[in-house]
Coordinates of C-alpha atoms in Angstrom, one line a residue:
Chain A
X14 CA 90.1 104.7 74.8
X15 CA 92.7 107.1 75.9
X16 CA 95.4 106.9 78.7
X17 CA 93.0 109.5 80.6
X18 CA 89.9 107.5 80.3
X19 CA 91.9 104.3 80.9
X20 CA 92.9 105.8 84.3
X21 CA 89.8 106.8 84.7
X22 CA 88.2 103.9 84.2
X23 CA 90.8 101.9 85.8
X24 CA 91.2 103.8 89.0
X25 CA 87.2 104.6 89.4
X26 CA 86.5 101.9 92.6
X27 CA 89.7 102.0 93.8
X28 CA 89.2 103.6 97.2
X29 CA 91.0 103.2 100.5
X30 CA 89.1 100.6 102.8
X31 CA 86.1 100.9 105.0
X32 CA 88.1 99.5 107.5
X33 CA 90.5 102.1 107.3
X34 CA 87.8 105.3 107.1
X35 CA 86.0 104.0 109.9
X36 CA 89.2 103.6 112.1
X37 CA 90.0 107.2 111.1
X38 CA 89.1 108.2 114.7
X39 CA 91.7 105.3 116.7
X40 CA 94.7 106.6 114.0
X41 CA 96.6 108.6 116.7
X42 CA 97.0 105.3 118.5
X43 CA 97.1 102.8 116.0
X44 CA 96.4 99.0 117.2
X45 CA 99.7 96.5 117.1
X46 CA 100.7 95.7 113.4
X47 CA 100.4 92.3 111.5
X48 CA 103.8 92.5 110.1
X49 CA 103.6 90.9 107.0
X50 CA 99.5 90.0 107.0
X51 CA 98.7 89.7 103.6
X52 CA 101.9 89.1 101.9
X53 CA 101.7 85.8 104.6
X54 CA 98.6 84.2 102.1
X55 CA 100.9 85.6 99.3
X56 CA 103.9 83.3 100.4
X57 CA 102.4 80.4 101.2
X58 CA 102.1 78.8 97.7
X59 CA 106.1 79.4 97.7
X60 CA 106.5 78.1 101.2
X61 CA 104.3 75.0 99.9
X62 CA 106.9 74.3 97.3
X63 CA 109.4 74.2 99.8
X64 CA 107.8 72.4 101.9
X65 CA 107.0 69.3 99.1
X66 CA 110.8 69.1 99.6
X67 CA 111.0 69.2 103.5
X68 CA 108.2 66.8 104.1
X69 CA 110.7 63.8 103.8
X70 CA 113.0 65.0 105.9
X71 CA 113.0 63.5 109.7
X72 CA 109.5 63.6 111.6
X73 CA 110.5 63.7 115.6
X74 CA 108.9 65.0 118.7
X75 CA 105.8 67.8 118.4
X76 CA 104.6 68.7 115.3
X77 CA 106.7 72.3 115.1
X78 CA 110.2 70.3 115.8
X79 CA 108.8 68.4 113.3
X80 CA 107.9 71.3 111.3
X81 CA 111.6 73.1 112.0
X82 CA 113.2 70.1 111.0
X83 CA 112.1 69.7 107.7
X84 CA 111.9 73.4 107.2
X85 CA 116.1 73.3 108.1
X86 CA 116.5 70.4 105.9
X87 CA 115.0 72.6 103.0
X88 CA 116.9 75.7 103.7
X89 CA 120.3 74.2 104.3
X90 CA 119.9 70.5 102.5
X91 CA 121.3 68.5 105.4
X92 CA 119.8 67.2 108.8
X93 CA 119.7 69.4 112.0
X94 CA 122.2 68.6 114.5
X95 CA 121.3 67.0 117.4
X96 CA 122.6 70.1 119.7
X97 CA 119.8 71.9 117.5
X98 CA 117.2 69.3 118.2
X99 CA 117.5 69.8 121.9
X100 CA 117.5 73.0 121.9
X101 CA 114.1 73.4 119.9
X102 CA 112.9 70.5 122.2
X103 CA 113.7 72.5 125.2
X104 CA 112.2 75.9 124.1
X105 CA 109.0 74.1 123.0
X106 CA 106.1 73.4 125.4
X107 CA 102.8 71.8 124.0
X108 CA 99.9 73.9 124.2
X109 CA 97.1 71.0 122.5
X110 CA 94.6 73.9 123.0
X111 CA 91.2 73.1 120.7
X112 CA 88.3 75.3 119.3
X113 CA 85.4 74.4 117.1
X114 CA 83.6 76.8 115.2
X115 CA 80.8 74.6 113.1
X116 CA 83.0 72.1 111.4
X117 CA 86.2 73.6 111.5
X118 CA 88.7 72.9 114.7
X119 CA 91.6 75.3 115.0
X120 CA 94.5 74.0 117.8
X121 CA 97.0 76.2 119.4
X122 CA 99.6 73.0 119.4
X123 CA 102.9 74.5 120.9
X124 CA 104.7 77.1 122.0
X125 CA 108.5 77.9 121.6
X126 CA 109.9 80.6 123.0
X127 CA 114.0 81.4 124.2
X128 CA 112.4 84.0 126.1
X129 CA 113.0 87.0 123.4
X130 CA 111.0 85.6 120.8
X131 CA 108.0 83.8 120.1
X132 CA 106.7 80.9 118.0
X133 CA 103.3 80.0 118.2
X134 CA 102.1 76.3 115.9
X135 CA 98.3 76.5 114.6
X136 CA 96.9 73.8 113.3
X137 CA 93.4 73.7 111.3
X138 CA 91.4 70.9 110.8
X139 CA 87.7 69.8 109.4
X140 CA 87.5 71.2 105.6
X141 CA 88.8 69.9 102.9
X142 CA 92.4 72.7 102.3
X143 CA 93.3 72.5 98.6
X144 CA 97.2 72.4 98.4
X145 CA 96.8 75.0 95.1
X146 CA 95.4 77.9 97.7
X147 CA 97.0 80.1 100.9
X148 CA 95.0 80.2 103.7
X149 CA 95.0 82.7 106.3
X150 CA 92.9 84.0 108.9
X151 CA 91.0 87.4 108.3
X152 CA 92.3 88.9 111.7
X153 CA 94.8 88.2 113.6
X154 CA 95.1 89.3 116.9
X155 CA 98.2 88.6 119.7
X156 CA 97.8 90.1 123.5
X157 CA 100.6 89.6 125.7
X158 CA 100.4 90.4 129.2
X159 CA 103.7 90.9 130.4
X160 CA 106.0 91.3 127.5
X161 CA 105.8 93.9 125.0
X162 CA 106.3 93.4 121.3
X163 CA 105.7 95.7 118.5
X164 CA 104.3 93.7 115.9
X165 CA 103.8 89.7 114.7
X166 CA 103.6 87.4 111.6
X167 CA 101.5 85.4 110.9
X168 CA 102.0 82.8 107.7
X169 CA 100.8 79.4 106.4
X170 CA 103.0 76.9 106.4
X171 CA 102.0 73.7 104.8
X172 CA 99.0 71.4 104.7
X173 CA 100.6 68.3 106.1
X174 CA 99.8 64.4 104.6
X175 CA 96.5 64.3 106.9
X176 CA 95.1 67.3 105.3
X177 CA 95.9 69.8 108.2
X178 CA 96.4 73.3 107.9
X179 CA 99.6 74.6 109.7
X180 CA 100.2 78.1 110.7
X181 CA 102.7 80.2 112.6
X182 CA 102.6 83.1 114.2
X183 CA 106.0 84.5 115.4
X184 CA 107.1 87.8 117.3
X185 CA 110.2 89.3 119.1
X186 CA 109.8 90.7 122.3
X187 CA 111.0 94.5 122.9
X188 CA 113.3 93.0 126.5
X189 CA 113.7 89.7 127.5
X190 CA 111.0 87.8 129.1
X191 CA 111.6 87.9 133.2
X192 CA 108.6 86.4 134.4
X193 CA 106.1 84.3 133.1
X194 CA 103.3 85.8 130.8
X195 CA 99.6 85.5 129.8
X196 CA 99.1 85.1 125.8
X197 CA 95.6 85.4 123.8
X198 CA 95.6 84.7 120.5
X199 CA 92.6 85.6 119.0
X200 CA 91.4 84.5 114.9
X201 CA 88.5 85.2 113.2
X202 CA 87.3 84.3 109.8
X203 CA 89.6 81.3 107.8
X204 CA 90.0 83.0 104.5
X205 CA 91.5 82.1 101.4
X206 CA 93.2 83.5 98.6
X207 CA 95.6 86.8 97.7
X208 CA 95.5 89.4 99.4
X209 CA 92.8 91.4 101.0
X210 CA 89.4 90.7 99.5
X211 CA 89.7 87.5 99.9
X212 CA 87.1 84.3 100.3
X213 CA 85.9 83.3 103.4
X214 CA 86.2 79.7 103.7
X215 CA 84.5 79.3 107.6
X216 CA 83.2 82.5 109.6
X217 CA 84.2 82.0 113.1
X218 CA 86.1 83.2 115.9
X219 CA 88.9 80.8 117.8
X220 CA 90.3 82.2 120.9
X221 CA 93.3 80.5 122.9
X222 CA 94.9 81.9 126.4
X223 CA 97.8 80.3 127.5
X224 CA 100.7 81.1 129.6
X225 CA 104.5 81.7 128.2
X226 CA 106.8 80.4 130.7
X227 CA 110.8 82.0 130.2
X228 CA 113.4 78.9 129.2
X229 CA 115.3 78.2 132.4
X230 CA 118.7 78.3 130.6
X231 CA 118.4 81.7 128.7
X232 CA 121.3 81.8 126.7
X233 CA 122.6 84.6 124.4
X234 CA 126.0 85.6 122.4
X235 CA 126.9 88.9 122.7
X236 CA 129.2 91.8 121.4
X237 CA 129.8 94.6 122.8
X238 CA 130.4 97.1 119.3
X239 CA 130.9 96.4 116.2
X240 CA 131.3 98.7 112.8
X241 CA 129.5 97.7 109.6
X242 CA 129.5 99.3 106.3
X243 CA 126.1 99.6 104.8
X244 CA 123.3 101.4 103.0
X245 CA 121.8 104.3 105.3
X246 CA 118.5 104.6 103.5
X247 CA 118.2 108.6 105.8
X248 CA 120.8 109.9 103.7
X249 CA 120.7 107.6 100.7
X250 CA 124.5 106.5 100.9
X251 CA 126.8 103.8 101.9
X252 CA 128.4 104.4 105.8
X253 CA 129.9 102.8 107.9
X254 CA 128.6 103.1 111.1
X255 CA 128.9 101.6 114.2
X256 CA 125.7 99.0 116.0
X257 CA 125.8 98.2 119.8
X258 CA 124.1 95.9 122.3
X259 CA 124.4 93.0 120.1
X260 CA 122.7 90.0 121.1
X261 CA 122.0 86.8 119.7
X262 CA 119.7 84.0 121.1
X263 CA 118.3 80.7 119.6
X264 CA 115.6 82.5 118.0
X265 CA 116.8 85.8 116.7
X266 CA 119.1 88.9 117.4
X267 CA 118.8 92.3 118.0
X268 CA 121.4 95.3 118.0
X269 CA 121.2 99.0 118.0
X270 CA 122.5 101.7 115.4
X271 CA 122.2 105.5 115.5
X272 CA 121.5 105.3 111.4
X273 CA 118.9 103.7 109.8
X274 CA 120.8 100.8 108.0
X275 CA 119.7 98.5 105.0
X276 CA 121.7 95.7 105.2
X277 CA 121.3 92.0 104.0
X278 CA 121.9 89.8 107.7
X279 CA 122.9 86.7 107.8
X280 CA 123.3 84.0 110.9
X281 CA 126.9 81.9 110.2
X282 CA 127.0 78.5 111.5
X283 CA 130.6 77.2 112.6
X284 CA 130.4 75.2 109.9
X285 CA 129.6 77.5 107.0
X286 CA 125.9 77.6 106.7
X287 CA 124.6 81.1 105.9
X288 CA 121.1 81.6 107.0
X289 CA 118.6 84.4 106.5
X290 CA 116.0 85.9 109.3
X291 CA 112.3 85.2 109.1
X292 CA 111.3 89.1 109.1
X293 CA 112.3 91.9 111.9
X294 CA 111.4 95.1 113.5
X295 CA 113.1 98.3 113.3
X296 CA 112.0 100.4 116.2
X297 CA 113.4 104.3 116.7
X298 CA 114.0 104.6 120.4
X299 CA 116.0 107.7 121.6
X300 CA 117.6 109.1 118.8
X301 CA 118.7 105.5 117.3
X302 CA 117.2 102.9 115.7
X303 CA 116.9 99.1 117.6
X304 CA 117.1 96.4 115.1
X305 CA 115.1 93.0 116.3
X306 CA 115.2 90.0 113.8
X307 CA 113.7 86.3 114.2
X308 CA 115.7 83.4 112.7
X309 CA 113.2 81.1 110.5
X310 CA 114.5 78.3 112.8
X311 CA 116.1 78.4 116.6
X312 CA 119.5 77.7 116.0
X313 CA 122.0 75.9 118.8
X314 CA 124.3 78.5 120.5
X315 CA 127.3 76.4 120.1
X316 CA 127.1 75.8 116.6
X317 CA 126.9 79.6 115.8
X318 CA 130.1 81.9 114.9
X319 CA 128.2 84.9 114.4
X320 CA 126.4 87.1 112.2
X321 CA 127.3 89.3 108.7
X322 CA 125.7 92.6 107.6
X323 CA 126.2 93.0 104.0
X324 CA 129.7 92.4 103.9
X325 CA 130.8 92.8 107.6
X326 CA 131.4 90.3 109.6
X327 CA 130.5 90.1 113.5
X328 CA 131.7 87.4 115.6
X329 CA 130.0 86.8 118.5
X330 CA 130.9 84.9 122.2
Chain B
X27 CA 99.9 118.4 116.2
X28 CA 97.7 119.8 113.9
X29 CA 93.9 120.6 115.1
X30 CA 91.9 117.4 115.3
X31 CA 89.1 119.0 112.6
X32 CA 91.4 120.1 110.6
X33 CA 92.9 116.8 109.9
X34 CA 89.5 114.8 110.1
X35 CA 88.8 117.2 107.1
X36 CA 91.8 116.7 105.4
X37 CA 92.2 113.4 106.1
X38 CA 88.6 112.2 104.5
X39 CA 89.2 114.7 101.5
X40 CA 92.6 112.9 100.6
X41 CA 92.7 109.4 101.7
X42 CA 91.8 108.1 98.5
X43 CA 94.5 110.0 96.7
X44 CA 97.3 108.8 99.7
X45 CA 95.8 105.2 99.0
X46 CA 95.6 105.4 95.1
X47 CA 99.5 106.7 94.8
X48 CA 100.5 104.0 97.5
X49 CA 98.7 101.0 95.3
X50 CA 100.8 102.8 92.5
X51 CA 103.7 102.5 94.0
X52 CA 103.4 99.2 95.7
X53 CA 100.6 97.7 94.2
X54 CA 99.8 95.7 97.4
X55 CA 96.3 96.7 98.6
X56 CA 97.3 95.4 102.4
X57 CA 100.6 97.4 102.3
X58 CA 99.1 100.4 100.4
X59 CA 96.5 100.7 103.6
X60 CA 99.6 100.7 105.9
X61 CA 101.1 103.3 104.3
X62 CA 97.8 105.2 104.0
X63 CA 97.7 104.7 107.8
X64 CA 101.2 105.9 108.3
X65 CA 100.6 108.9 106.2
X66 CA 97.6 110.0 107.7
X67 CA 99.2 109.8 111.4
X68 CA 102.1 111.6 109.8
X69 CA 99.6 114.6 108.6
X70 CA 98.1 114.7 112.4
X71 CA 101.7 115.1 113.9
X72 CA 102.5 117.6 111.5
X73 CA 102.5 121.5 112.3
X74 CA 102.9 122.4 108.2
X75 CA 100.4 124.9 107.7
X76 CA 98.9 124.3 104.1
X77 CA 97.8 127.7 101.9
X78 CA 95.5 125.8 100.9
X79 CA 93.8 121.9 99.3
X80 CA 96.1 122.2 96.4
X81 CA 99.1 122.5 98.9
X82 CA 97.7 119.9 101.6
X83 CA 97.0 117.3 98.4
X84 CA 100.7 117.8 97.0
X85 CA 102.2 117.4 100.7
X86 CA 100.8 114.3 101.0
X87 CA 101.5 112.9 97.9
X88 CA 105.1 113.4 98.4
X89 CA 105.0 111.9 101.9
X90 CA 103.4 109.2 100.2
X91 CA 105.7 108.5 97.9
X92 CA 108.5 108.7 100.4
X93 CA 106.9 106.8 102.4
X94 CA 106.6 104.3 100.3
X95 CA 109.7 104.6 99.3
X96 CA 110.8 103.4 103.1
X97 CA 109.2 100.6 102.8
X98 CA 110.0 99.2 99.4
X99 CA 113.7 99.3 100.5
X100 CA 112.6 97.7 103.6
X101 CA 113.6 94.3 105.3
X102 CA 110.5 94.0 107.3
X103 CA 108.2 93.7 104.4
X104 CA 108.7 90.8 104.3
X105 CA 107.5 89.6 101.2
X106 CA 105.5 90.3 97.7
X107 CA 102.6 88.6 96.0
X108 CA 101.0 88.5 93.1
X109 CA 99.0 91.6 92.2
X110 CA 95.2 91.4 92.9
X111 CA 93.2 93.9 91.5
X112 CA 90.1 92.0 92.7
X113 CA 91.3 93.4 96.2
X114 CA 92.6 96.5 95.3
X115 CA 88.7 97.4 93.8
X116 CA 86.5 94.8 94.9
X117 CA 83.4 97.0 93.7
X118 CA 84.8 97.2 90.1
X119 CA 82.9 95.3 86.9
X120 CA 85.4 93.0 85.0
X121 CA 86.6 95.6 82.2
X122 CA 87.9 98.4 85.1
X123 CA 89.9 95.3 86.9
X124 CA 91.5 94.4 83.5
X125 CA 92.0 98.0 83.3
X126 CA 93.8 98.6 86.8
X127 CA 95.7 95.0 86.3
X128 CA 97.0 97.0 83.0
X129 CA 98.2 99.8 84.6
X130 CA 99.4 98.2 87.8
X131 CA 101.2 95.7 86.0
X132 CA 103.2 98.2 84.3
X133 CA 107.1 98.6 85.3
X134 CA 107.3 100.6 88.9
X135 CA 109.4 103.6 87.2
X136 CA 106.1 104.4 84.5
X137 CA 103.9 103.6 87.3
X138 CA 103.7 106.8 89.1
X139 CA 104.2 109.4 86.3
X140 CA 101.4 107.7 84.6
X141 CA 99.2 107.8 86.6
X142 CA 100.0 111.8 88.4
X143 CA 99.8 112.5 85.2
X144 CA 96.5 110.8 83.4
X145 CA 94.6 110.5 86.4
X146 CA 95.4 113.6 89.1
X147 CA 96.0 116.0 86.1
X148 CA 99.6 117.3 87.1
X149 CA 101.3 118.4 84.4
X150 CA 105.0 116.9 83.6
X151 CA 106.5 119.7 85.8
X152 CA 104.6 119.1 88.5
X153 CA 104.8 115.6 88.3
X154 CA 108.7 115.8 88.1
X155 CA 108.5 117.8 91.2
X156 CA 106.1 115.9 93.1
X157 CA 108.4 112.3 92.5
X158 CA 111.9 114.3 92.3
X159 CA 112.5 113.5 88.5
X160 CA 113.5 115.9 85.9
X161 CA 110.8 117.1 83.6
X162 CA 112.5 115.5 80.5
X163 CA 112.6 112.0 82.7
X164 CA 109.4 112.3 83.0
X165 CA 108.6 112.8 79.5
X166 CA 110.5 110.1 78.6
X167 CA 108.4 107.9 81.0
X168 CA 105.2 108.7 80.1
X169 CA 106.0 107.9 76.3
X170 CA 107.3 104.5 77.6
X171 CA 105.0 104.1 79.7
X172 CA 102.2 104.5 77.4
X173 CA 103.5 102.7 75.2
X174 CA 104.0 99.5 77.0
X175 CA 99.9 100.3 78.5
X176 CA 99.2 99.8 75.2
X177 CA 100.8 97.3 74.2
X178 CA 99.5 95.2 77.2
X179 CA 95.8 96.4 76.5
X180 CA 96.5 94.5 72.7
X181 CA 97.9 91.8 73.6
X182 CA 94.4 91.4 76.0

């Protein structure tokens, strides 16, 4: 066969999605993205590694300080501090919400929020999970009332000793939360497997409305202007330009630049750690660009020094 | 804003060409439907009047292409799986998914010559004009590139 009749061939069913034809008609106002939806079942066999590790670190409190615990042990190789523990156990509020769909039970457990971002634990119970596949559900759906965010992950995260599916969704908010506000999370269809295509493992739909309520003590580190040199992917070329607005919370930072910046960001812990976010938002809002990132864990204020972009360091107070 | 018809046209005409060079490029079916999506808002917000399908189909491929472009250099992807053709063609017999794992698994720089060239028809100009190579790049790619296709479709 020849390269044309291989492409042919090869390239013969390949066709955009139903779902996208059919939603030709909504595409000038285009629903609230999954950021990250399919390469979250992608992950999760990776995150499962990591997790074999963090399972023996310290179990305390619900099940997602339990969860952040082991995932901090993993990432850094030591024990959180126990300014971070209290901090995590302040921003967390138990949701212990349960629907059944035939034989499968899906809980909204918790809630952890600093009042910019948002952390949501899912637990899945009643089939037998294999620890060789990801799991994911086939849509996700988050309505706040109250808050605005542009889009949310979600991702697997482990299946605990029990056999329990756990999931997180996670989102930043565009402004600080200044009331409370009313959350739906809505799943259909457990699936399994890569990417899109994939099996469905229980047809269902599990609904959960709760309410958010903003941390009493909202904290946040902030700088006033810093300049950073990094990759403007506009213009294809290292710059050094200049971010404002920096703030940093327990959960994740945001800052605004007037270029459209590629830069590796780090969080930098007083004493030397170097962590990377869990996924961001870049947002273009009147003629610059707004830059919102969630740390994989909520960190304790105290023990942060600040944050580096590529190779710029910015301290924060 | 283009006319509402116009794009409805255009936009069913071409969305499986957008979608085809997106899985090229990222090879993702999830993230090549995002950037269908973004490409075919990008089209309706556009005033660019095309001369004619020829035009319209080239336009987008290059906004494709850029756009994918965007997001490969991304941080908010936030991450990359193993290719699936399964998802990518879910209608496809056996022998047409080993066939699109082939080419799909091929290194990204082959991945978009190849297939502007075998399966769209353009010739190496065009092609070098539509991804902003030179012609003798693109050449050179399309020798590697079938080469390595081949090899892979051996070794199978």
């Amino acid at each position: 066969m020849d390269e044309r009749n291989i492409y042919r061939e090869a390239f013969s069913h390949v066709r955009a999605p139903l779902s996208l034809r059919q939603g030709l008609a909504e595409l000038d106002a285009p629903k609230r993205r999954l950021r990250g939806r399919a390469a979250a079942v992608l992950v999760a066999a990776a995150i499962l590694t990591l997790l074999t590790v963090s399972a023996a670190a310290g179990v305390f409190g619900t099940e997602i300080e339990s969860w952040f615990s082991g995932h901090w042990a993993a990432l850094t190789g030591g024990d959180m501090s126990e300014g971070q523990r209290q901090t995590i156990s302040r921003l967390t509020t138990p949701v212990g919400q349960s629907q059944t769909a035939d034989d499968v039970t899906v809980t909204l457990d918790s809630q952890t929020t600093d009042g910019e971002n948002l952390y949501l634990l899912i637990t899945v119970k009643g089939i037998c999970f294999s620890k060789k596949e990801a799991y994911s559900f086939d849509d996700v759906d988050l309505f706040l009332r109250g808050a605005e965010i542009d889009s949310y992950s979600f991702r697997m995260l482990d299946i605990t000793a029990d056999g329990t599916l756990r999931c997180l969704v996670d989102a930043c908010f565009l402004s600080p939360m200044e009331e409370s506000l009313r959350l739906t999370l809505r799943l259909r269809d457990l699936v399994k497997g890569p990417g899109r295509g994939t099996e469905t493992v229980q047809e269902g739909c599990w609904e959960f409305s709760c309410t958010v309520d903003a941390p009493e003590q909202a904290q946040a580190l902030t700088c006033e202007r810093a300049e950073v040199t990094s990759y403007d992917t506009g213009n294809r070329k290292v710059i050094t330009t200049e971010l404002w607005d920096i703030r940093l919370t327990a959960a994740g930072v945001s800052f605004r630049c007037r270029d459209d910046i590629l830069g590796e960001l780090y969080l930098l812990m007083k004493n030397g750690e170097e962590l990377t976010h869990a996924g961001g938002e870049r947002l273009e809002e009147d003629g610059a660009f707004r830059y919102l990132y969630i740390w994989k864990v909520p960190v304790d204020l105290s023990e942060v020094s600040g944050i580096r972009i590529d190779g710029t360091e910015i301290p924060l107070s | 804003m283009r006319e509402r018809s116009e794009w409805e046209a255009l936009a069913e005409k071409y969305m499986d060409t957008v979608y085809r060079v997106a899985l090229n490029a990222l090879r993702q079916p999830a993230d090549a439907e995002d950037v269908t999506q973004e490409v075919l808002l990008r089209l309706l917000k556009s005033d660019t009047a095309f001369t004619d399908g020829e035009h319209a189909k080239r336009w987008l491929i290059r906004v494709t292409v850029n756009e994918c472009r965007r997001l490969q250099g991304s941080p908010w992807r936030k991450c990359r799986g193993e290719l699936s053709a399964e998802a990518a063609a879910p209608e496809a017999d056996e022998q047409q998914r080993a066939l699109l794992e082939a080419v799909l698994r091929l290194p990204a720089k082959y991945r978009l010559p190849m297939y502007l060239y075998y399966y769209e028809g353009y010739s190496v100009e065009e092609v070098g004009r539509l991804l902003e190579r030179n012609p003798s790049t693109v050449q050179t790619q399309l020798a590697r590139g079938r080469e390595q296709l081949r090899r892979s479709l051996r070794e199978e």
